[in-house]
Every structure is written in C-alpha cells, then in structure tokens.
Coordinates of C-alpha atoms in Angstrom, one line a residue:
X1415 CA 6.8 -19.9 -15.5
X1416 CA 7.8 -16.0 -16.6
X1417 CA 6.1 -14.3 -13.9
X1418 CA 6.1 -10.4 -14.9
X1419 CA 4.9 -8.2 -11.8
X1420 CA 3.5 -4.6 -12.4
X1421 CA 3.5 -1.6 -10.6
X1422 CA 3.8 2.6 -10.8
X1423 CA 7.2 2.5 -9.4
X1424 CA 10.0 0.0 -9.2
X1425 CA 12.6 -0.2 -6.2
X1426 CA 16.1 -0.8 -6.6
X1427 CA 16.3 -2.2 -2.9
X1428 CA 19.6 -0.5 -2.2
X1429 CA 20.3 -1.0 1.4
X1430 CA 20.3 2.6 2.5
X1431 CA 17.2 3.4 0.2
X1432 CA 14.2 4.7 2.0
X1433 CA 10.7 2.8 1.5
X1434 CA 8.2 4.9 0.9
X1435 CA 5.1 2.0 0.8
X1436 CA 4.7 -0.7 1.8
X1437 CA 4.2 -2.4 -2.3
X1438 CA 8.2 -1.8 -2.7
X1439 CA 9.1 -3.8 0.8
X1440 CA 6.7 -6.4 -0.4
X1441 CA 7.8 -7.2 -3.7
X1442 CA 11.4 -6.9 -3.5
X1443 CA 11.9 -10.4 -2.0
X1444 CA 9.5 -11.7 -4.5
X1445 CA 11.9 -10.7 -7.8
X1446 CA 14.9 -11.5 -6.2
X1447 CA 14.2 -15.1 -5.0
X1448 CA 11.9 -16.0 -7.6
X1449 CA 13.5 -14.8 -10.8
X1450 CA 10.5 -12.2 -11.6
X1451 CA 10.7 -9.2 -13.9
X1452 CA 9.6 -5.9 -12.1
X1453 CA 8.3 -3.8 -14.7
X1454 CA 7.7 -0.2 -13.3
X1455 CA 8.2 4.0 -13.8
X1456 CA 11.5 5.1 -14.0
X1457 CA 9.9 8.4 -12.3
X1458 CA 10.9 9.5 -16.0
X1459 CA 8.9 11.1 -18.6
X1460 CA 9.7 11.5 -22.4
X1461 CA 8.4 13.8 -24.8
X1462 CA 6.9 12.8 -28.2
X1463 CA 5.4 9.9 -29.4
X1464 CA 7.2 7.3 -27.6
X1465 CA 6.1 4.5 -30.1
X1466 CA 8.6 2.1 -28.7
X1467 CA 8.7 2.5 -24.9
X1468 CA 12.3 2.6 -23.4
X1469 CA 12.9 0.3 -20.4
X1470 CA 16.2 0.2 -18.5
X1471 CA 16.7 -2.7 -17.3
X1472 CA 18.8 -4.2 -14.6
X1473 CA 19.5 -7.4 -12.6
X1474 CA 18.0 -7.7 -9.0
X1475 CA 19.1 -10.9 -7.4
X1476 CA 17.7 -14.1 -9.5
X1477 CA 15.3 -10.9 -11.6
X1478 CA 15.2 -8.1 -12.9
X1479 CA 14.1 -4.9 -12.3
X1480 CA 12.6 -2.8 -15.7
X1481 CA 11.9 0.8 -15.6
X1482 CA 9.8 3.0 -18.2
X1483 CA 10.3 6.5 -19.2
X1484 CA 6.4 7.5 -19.3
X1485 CA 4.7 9.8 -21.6
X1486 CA 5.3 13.4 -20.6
X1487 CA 2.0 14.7 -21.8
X1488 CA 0.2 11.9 -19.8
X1489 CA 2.1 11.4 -16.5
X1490 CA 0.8 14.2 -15.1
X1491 CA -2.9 13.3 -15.3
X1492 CA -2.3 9.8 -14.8
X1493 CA -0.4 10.1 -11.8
X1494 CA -1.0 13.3 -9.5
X1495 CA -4.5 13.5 -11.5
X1496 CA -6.9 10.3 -12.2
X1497 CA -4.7 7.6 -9.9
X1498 CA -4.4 10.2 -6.9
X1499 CA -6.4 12.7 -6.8
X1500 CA -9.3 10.4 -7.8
X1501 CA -9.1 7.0 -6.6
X1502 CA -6.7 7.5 -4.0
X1503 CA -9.2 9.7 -2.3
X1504 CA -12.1 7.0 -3.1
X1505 CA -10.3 4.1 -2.0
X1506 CA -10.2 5.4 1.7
X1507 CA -13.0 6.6 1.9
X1508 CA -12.7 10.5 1.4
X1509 CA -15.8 11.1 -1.6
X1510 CA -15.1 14.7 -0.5
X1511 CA -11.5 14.8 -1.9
X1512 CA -12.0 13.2 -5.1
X1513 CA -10.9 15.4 -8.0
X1514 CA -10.4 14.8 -11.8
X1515 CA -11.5 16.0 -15.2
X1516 CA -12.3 13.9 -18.4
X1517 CA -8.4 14.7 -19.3
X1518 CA -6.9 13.4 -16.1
X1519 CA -9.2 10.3 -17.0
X1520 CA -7.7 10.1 -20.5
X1521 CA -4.1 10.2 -19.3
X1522 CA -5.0 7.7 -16.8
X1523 CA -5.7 5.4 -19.7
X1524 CA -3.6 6.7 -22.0
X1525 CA -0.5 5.4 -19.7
X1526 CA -2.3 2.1 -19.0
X1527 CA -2.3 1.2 -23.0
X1528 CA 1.4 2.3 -22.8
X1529 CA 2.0 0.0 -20.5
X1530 CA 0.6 -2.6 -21.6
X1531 CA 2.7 -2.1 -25.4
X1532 CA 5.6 -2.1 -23.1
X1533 CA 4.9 -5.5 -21.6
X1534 CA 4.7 -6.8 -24.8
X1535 CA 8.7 -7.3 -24.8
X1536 CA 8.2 -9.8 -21.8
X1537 CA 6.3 -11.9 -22.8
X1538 CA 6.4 -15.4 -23.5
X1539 CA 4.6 -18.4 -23.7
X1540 CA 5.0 -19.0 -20.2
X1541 CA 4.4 -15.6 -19.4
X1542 CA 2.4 -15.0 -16.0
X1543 CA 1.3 -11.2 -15.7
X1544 CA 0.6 -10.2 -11.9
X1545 CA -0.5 -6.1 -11.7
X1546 CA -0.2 -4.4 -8.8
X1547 CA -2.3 -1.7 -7.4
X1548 CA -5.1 1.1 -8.2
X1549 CA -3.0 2.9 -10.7
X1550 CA -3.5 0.3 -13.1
X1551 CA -7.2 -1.0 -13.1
X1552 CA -7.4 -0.9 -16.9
X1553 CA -4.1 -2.5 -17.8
X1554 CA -5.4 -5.9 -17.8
X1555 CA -8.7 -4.9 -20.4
X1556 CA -5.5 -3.2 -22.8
X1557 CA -3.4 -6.4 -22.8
X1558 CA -6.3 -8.6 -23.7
X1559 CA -7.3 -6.0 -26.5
X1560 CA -3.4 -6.4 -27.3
X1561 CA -4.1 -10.1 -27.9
X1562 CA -2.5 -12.0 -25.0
X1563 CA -4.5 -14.5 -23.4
X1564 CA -1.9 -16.0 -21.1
X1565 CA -3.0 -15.3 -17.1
X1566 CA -3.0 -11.9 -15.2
X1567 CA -3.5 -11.7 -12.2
X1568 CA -4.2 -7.7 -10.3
X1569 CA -3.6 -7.4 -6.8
X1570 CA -4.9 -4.3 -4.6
X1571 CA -2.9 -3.0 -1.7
X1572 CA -5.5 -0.6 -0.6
X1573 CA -9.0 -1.1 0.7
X1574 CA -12.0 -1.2 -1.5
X1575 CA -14.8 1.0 -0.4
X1576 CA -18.5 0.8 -0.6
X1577 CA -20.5 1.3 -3.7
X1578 CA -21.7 4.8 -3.1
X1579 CA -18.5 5.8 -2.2
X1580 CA -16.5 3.9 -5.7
X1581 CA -19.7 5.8 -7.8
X1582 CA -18.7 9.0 -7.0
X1583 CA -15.3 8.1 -9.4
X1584 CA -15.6 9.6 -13.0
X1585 CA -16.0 6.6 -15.4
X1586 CA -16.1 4.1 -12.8
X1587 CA -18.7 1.7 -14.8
X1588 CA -16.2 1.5 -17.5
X1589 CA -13.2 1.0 -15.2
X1590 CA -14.7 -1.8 -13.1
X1591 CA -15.9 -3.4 -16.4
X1592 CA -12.2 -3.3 -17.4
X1593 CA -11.1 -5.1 -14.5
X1594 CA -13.2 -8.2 -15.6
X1595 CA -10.5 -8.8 -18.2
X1596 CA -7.7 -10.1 -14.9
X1597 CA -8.3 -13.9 -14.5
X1598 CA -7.8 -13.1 -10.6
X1599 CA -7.8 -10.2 -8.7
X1600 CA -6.6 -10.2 -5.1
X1601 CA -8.0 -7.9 -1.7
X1602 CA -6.0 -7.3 1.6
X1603 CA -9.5 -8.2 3.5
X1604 CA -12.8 -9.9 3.2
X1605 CA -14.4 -6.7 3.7
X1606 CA -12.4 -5.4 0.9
X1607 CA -13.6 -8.2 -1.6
X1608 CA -16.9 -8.3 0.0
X1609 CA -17.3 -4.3 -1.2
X1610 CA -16.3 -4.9 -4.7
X1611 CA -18.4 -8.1 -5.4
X1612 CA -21.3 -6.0 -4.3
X1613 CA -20.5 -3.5 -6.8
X1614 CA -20.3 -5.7 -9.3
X1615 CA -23.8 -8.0 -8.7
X1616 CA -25.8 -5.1 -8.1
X1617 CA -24.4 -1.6 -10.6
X1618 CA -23.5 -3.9 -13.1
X1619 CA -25.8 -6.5 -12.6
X1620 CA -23.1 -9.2 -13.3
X1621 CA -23.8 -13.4 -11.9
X1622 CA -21.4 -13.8 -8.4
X1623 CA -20.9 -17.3 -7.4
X1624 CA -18.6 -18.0 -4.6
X1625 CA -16.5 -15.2 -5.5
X1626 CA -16.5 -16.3 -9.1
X1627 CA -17.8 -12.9 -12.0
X1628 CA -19.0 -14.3 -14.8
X1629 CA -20.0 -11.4 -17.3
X1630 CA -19.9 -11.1 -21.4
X1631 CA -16.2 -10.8 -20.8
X1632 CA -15.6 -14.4 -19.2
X1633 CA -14.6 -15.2 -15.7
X1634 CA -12.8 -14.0 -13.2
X1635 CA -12.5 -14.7 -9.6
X1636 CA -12.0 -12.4 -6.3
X1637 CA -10.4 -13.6 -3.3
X1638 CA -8.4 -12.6 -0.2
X1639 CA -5.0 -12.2 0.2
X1640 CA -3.8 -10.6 2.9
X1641 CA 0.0 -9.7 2.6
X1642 CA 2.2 -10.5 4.7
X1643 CA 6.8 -9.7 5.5
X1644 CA 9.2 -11.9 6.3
X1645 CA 9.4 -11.7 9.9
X1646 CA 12.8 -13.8 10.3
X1647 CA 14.3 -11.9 7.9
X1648 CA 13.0 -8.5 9.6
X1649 CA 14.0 -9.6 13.5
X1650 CA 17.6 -10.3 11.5
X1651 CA 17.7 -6.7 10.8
X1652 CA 16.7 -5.6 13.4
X1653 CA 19.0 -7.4 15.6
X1654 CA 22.2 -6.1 13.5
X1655 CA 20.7 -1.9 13.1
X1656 CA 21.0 -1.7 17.0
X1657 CA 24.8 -0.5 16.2
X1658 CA 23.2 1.5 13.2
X1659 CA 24.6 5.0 14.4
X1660 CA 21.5 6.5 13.6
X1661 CA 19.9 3.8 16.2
X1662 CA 22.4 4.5 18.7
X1663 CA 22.2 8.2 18.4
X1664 CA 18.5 7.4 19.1
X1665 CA 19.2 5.5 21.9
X1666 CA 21.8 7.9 24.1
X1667 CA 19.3 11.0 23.4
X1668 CA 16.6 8.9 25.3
X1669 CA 18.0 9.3 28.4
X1670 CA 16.2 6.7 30.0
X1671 CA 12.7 7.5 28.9
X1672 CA 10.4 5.6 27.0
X1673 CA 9.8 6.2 23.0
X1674 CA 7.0 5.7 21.0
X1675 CA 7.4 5.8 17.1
X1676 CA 5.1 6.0 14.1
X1677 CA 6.1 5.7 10.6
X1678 CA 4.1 6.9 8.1
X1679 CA 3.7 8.5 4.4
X1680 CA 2.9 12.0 4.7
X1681 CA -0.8 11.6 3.7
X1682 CA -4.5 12.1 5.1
X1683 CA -5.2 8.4 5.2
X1684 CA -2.8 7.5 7.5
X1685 CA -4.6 9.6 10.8
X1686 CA -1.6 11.5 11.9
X1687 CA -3.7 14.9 12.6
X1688 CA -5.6 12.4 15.1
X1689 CA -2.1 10.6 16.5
X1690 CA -0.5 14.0 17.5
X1691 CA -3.7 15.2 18.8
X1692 CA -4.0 12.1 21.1
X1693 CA -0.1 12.2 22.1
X1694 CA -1.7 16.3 23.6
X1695 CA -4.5 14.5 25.0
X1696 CA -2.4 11.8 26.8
X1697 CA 0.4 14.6 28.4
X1698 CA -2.8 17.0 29.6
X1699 CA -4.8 13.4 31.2
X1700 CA -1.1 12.5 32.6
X1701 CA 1.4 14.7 33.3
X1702 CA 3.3 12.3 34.9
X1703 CA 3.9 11.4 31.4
X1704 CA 5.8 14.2 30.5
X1705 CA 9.8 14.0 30.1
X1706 CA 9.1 10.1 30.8
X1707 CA 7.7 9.4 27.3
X1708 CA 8.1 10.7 23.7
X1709 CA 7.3 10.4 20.2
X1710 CA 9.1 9.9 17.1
X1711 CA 7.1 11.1 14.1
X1712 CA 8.4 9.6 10.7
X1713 CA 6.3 11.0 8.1
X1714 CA 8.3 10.8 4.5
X1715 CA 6.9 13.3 1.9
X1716 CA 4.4 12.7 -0.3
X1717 CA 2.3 14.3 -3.7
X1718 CA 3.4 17.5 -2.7
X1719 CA 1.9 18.9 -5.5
X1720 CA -1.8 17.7 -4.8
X1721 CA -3.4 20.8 -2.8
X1722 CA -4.8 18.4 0.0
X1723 CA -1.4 16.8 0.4
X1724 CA -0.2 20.4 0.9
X1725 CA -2.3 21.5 3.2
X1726 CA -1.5 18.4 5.2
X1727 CA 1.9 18.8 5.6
X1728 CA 1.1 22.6 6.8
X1729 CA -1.2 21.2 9.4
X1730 CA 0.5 18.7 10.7
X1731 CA 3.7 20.7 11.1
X1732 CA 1.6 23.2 12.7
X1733 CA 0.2 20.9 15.6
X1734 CA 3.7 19.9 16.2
X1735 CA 5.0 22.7 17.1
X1736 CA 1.8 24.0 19.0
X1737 CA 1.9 20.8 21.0
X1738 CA 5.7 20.8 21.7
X1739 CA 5.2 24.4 22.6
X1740 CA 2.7 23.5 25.4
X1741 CA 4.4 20.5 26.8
X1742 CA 8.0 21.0 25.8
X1743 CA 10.5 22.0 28.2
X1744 CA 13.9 23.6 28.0
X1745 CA 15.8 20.4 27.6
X1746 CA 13.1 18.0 26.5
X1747 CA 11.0 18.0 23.0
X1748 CA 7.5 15.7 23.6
X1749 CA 7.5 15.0 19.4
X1750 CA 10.7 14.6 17.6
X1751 CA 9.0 14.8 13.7
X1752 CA 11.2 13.9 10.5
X1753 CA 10.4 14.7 7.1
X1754 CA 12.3 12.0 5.4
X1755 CA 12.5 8.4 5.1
X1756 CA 14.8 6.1 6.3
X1757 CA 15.8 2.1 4.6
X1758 CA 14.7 -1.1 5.8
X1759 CA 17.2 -1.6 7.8
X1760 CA 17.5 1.7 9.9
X1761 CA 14.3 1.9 10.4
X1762 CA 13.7 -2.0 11.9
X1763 CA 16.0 -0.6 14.5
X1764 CA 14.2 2.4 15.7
X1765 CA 11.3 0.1 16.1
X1766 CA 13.1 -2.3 18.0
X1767 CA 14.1 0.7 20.5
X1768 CA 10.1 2.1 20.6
X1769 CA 8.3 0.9 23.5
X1770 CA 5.5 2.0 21.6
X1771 CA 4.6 1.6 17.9
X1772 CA 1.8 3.7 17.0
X1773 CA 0.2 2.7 13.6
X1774 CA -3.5 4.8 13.8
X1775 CA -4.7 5.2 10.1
X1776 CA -8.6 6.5 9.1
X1777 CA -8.3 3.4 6.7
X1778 CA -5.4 1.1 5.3
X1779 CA -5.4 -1.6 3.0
X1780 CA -2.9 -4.1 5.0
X1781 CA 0.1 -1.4 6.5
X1782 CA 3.1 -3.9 6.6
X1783 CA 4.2 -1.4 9.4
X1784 CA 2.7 -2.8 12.0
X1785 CA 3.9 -6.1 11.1
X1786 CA 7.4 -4.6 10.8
X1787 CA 7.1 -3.3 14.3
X1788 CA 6.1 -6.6 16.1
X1789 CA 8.7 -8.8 14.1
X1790 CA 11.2 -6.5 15.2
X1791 CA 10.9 -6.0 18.7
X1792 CA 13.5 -8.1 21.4
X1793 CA 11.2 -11.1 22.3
X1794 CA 12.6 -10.9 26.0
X1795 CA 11.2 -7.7 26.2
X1796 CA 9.0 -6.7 23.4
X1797 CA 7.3 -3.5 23.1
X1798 CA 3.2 -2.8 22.4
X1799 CA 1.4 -1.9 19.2
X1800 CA -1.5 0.4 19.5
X1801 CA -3.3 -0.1 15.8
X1802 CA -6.2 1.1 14.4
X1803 CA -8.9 -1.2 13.6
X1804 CA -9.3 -0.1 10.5
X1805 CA -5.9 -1.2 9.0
X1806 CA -6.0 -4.5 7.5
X1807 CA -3.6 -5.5 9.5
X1808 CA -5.9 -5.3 12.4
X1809 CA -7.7 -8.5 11.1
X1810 CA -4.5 -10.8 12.1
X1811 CA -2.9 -8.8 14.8
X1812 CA -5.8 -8.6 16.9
X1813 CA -4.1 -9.4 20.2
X1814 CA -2.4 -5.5 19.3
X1815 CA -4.4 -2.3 21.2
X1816 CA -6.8 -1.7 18.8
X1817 CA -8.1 1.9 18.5
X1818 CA -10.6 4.0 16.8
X1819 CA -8.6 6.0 15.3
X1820 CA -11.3 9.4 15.1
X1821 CA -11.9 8.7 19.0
X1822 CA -9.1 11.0 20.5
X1823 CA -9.5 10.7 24.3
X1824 CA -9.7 6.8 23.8
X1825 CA -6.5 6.6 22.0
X1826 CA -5.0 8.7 24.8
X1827 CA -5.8 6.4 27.3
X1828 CA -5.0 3.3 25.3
X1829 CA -1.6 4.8 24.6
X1830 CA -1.0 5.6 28.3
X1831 CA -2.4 1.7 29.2
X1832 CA 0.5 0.6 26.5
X1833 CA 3.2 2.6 28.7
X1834 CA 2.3 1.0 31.6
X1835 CA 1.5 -2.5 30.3
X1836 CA 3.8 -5.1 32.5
X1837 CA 6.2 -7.7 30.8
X1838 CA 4.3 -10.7 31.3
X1839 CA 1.3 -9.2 28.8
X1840 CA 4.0 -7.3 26.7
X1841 CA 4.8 -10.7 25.9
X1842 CA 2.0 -13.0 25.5
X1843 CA 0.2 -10.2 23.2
X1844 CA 3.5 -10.3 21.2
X1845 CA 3.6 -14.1 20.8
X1846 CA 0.0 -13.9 19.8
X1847 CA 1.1 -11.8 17.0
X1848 CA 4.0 -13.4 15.9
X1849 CA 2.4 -16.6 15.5
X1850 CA 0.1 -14.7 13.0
X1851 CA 3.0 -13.1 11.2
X1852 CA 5.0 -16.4 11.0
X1853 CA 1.9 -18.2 9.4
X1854 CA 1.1 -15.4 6.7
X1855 CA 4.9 -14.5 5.5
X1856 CA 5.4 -12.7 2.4
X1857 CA 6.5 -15.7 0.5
X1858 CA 3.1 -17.8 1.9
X1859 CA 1.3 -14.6 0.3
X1860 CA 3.1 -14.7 -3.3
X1861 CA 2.8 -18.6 -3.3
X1862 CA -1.0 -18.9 -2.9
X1863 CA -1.7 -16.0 -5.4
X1864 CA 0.3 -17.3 -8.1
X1865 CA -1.5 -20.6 -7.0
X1866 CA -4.4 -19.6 -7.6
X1867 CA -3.8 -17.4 -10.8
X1868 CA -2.9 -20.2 -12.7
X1869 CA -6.0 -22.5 -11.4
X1870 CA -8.7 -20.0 -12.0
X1871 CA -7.0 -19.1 -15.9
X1872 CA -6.8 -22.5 -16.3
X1873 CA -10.7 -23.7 -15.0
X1874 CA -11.9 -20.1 -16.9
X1875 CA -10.3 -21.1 -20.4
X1876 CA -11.7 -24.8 -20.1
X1877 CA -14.9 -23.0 -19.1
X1878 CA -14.9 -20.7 -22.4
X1879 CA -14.0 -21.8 -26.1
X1880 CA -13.0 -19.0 -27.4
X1881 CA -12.1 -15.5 -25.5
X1882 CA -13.9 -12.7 -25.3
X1883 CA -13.5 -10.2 -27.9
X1884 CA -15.1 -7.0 -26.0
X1885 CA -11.9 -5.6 -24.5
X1886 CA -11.5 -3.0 -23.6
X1887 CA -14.5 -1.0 -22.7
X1888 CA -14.1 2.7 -23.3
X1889 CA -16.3 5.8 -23.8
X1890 CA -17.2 6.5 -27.5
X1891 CA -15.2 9.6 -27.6
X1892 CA -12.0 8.2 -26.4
X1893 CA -9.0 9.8 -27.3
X1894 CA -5.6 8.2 -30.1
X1895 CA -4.4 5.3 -28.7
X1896 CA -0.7 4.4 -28.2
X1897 CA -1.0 1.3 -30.0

C-alpha cells in the first residue's frame, strides 16, 4: 500500500517547532512509522498559472513530507475566506460568524482541483488517498473527475453540526454532494456522524443504511473514529522536559503555589473569554485562592487577519489585564498569558508541572490536549483535568471534571473542587483515563481507518460495475478549471 495523507499544512516535526493543532501532532507519527507521503501547503503561493504544481519534497523518518506552493490568486479565498471564515465558523456552531462571497467559494474550489492535479504525481496502483479535514471537502469529487478510482478515504477533525446550522453555508448542497465521491469518511464522535447522516437522508434525500450512503454517485460509508496520541511516547517526554530550562524556569517562579495551565489556539471556539472569566469568578468566591494558585494561558496566534479573530485577541488581552489588575499583587501575577507556541516536547512538561489542566472549549472536534495533559502528568501524583463536555474528548475521558463551558460560576467552583481534590481521587480519576488513552492510541486510530478504507472501497466496487461518472457536482457558472 502507498498511503498518501492530505491536509492544508504539512509539519516538519522539528523538535523545537511549535504545534499549532492538534492534525500536525497526530499525523506526524503516522508518516514517519508507516512510510506515508504528507502532501500539504508549503504556506507558499505562486503567481501565474501554475500548470505544473511545484512540491518540495523531503524525507520524514520511513516518509516523506510534500509541500505545495498554492495559487496566489486563490489562497486567499480559499484559506482565510471559504475554509475559515465560512465553515470554520459553521462547524462550531457559530451561524452568526459565517462569512463568504461566491469568489471566496470559487477559490475554495479552485485550490481543491489544484490539489488534486498535484496528487496526481503520487499515485500508484497501490495508491491509498486519506484527506484530512474541512478545507478539503471537494478534493475527493475532483480526483474522481480526474479519473482515479483507487480508495480515498476523508477524515474530519472538527465537529459536524446540525442541519440548520451546515445550511446556512453558501453552496453547501453541492459541497456535501461532493463528499459522496470519498469511499469513507471518518467523525471524531457519534454525535458528529449522527449530524451529517441526517443531513444527508433528509436535504438530499439520499438511502442511509447502517451508516452506509448510497446515492447516484455510489457508496460511501460514515463512521467514528475518535483520534487518539501515543501516551507512552507522551509520558517519555514528559519525563525528560522536566530539565527543559523553560520547565524549570517555570518551576522556581512558582514558589510553592499551585499552577493551572491551558493551551490553546487563539480562537473563539476554544472558550477562553469564559476560562479567564471563571479563573475571576473562582479568586472573588475564594480569596484564599489568591497567591496560592495561578494560571498559565498559552494561546498561540491565529487568522490574524479574519476581523473576528482580531477582535478576539483584543478581548481576551483586555480581560487579562483587567483581571490581573483586580487580583494581582505587587509580587504576584494571577494569569501569566503567552502569545506563542511552544514544541511537543516543552510543552508536555509544563503540563506535567500544572496541577490543573484546563481544556474548556464552546465546541471541539476531539482536542488531543486534554489527552496530552493526562498522559503526561507523574502517575504518583497526577494532577486534574477540568474539560468541557463539549470536546470530543469528553466522550472517553469522562472520569475528567466535566464543565459547561458557558456556565461561569460552575466552572469556578469545579476549578476550585480540582485544587482541593485529595491524592487518593487525583489518582483513581487519572487511571480511569489512562486506561482510555492506552486503548485508543494514535496508531489504534490510523490502523482501523485504513482498515476500514480499504473494506468499504473494496465491498462498494464489488457492489457497482462501473463508477460513477457524475463527479464533480458544481454550479453551472463555475469558473476555468486548473486541469
């Protein structure tokens, strides 16, 4: 098998590189252990008409990584317009943020078609395509219309939401129908799957049988899989960042008080208006609180050109200094906040040092940060994670603090029950969790996707003579194609 993985952006995985996602930290084991090209962005673009995409390409353990100079008259509308100012915003939820014009749409599918003439190169007759992620829905409907017909698989890392909410995307008939062309395509939750299947039996009025679409365009099937880390591998690097001089710095400042840490994109999804809010809420309840606990605020930058991810970042910084200014003292800062990111490595020791890991998003597809956080902490003495329940993650780390994230005064007092929470509990929750982490790893999650890939290609081409010939479904007036 050549298995070719997808996505917007590639990761070189250097050790000092920070992660900005949680799709790089997941697929970076996957190419290096399994021998799979990465195929993603170079964060490039190139003027003109780029009829023969340039990829760089480099080795990456047993793979390879592969990164595309995109089209410079596209990127922008693809990226900061269609894919995140549109279905970001609609796959969390937020109908009230979603913003894009008929050109941002274009662009979006403009770069999908160049894409796919891109993966051409890869292929072989072995060739197993697996896409990752919202920013190519479509790219699956422009290979088949490209002729290949071995399987691809799409996998989503963020939630799916209800049908009124996905209606409100421009063209989102067309892009769903698209979709239909992957052989397989993977959720982070049943909730997740449940919301698209829905879609699909009643807007497009498609036959769903145990999971299975079968539409003019063949078959394809959607499933569950939640991903997962490797938590060995994780509690290894954990161990050895404790002498990190960051870590260490970390450590002396503390003075003996207890940290709590949360480590997040800088973005409206992840609930970080509502953490620091609660943090307030927790020092007025407790003031006994005060000088004895604080909180370190990762939040690494993030579409700083989208308006709403501007005025974000002006808010946020905003309550953070209002907040320290009420409860700050001379010598003591209640939130230390960092606008950067930090690698792997670094920042599984911080979290081993946090007493505390706060991971409170509005909505989340999986967040492999809260799985970080519990595989890292010192299992003689681990530390509590206070999680939303509406992170996917929630689903399998349920023996974590689970919080509604909008109810401020009840995550104040579940943060101040997490300070206080005695060893023997610490403990048992933890084991609870690390069982769960140590039955869905990372490798467990590539394994049964690629497992099932190749079964569902294989039972739909047995089930069809010959392929359909409808791809790709596109407006009448679509713009020149790439290919």
């Amino acid at each position: 098998m050549n298995l070719v993985v997808v996505s917007n952006r590639v990761s070189r995985g250097k050790p000092n590189e920070p992660m900005t996602g949680g799709l790089a930290a997941a697929l970076l084991p996957v190419v290096e252990k399994t021998g799979a090209i990465w195929v993603g962005s170079s964060g490039r673009v190139r003027d003109g008409n780029l009829k023969e995409p340039f990829a760089e390409v480099e080795a990456l353990g047993a793979g390879a990584l592969a990164m595309l100079d995109l089209p410079a008259a596209h990127y922008g509308g693809y990226y900061e317009g269609f894919a995140n100012s549109a279905l970001w915003p609609a796959m969390h939820s937020r109908a009230d943020l979603i913003r894009a014009s008929h050109e941002d749409y274009t662009s979006y599918r403009e770069v999908n078609a160049f894409m796919a003439r891109a993966l051409l190169r890869f292929r072989k007759p072995d060739s197993v395509f697996w896409i990752q992620d919202y920013h190519f829905l479509a790219l699956g409907a422009e290979l088949r219309d490209l002729g290949v017909t071995q399987p691809i698989g799409f996998f989503l890392h963020t939630p799916w939401p209800a049908r009124a909410v996905i209606a409100g995307v421009p063209n989102h008939r067309e892009l769903i129908e698209a979709m239909l062309s992957y052989d397989l395509i993977g959720f982070q939750t049943d909730e997740d799957c449940d919301n698209f299947l829905s879609y699909v039996q009643h807007d497009l009025e498609f036959e769903v049988r145990d999971g299975v679409i079968n539409s003019p365009f063949g078959r394809t099937r959607a499933a569950v899989f939640p991903i997962g880390i490797d938590p060995d591998k994780f509690a290894q690097q954990a161990t050895k960042a404790m002498t990190h001089p960051d870590v260490t710095r970390l450590r002396r400042s503390l003075n003996g008080e207890k940290l709590a840490i949360g480590v997040d994109r800088l973005d409206y999804s992840k609930g970080l208006v509502n953490r620091i809010k609660a943090f307030d809420k927790m020092w007025t309840l407790h003031p006994a609180l005060k000088r004895s606990v604080s909180l370190l605020q990762i939040a690494t930058p993030s579409r700083g050109a989208i308006e709403a991810y501007g005025n974000l970042a002006s808010e946020v910084a905003k309550l953070v200094t209002d907040v320290n200014g009420v409860h700050g003292e001379v010598d003591w800062t209640p939130i230390r906040y960092l606008n950067k990111g930090f690698g792997q490595g670094v920042l599984a020791g911080l979290y081993r040092t946090a007493q505390v890991g706060v991971v409170t998003p509005l909505q989340d597809g999986m967040n492999l940060v809260a799985k970080e956080y519990v595989a890292a902490q010192n299992p003689a003495d681990p530390g509590v994670l206070v999680l939303s329940k509406f992170a996917g993650a929630a689903n399998e780390l349920d023996a974590a603090l689970l919080v509604n994230p909008h109810d401020i005064d009840g995550m104040a007092r579940t943060l101040a029950t997490a300070l206080a929470m005695p060893l023997t509990e610490r403990r048992m929750r933890w084991e609870a969790m690390m069982e769960k982490l140590n039955s869905g790893t990372i490798q467990q999650w590539f394994a049964d996707f690629i497992e099932a890939l190749q079964d569902t290609h294989n039972a739909g081409a047995a089930a069809l003579p010959e392929p359909p010939t409808l791809w790709p479904r596109r407006t009448a007036d679509f713009a020149a194609r790439y290919h």
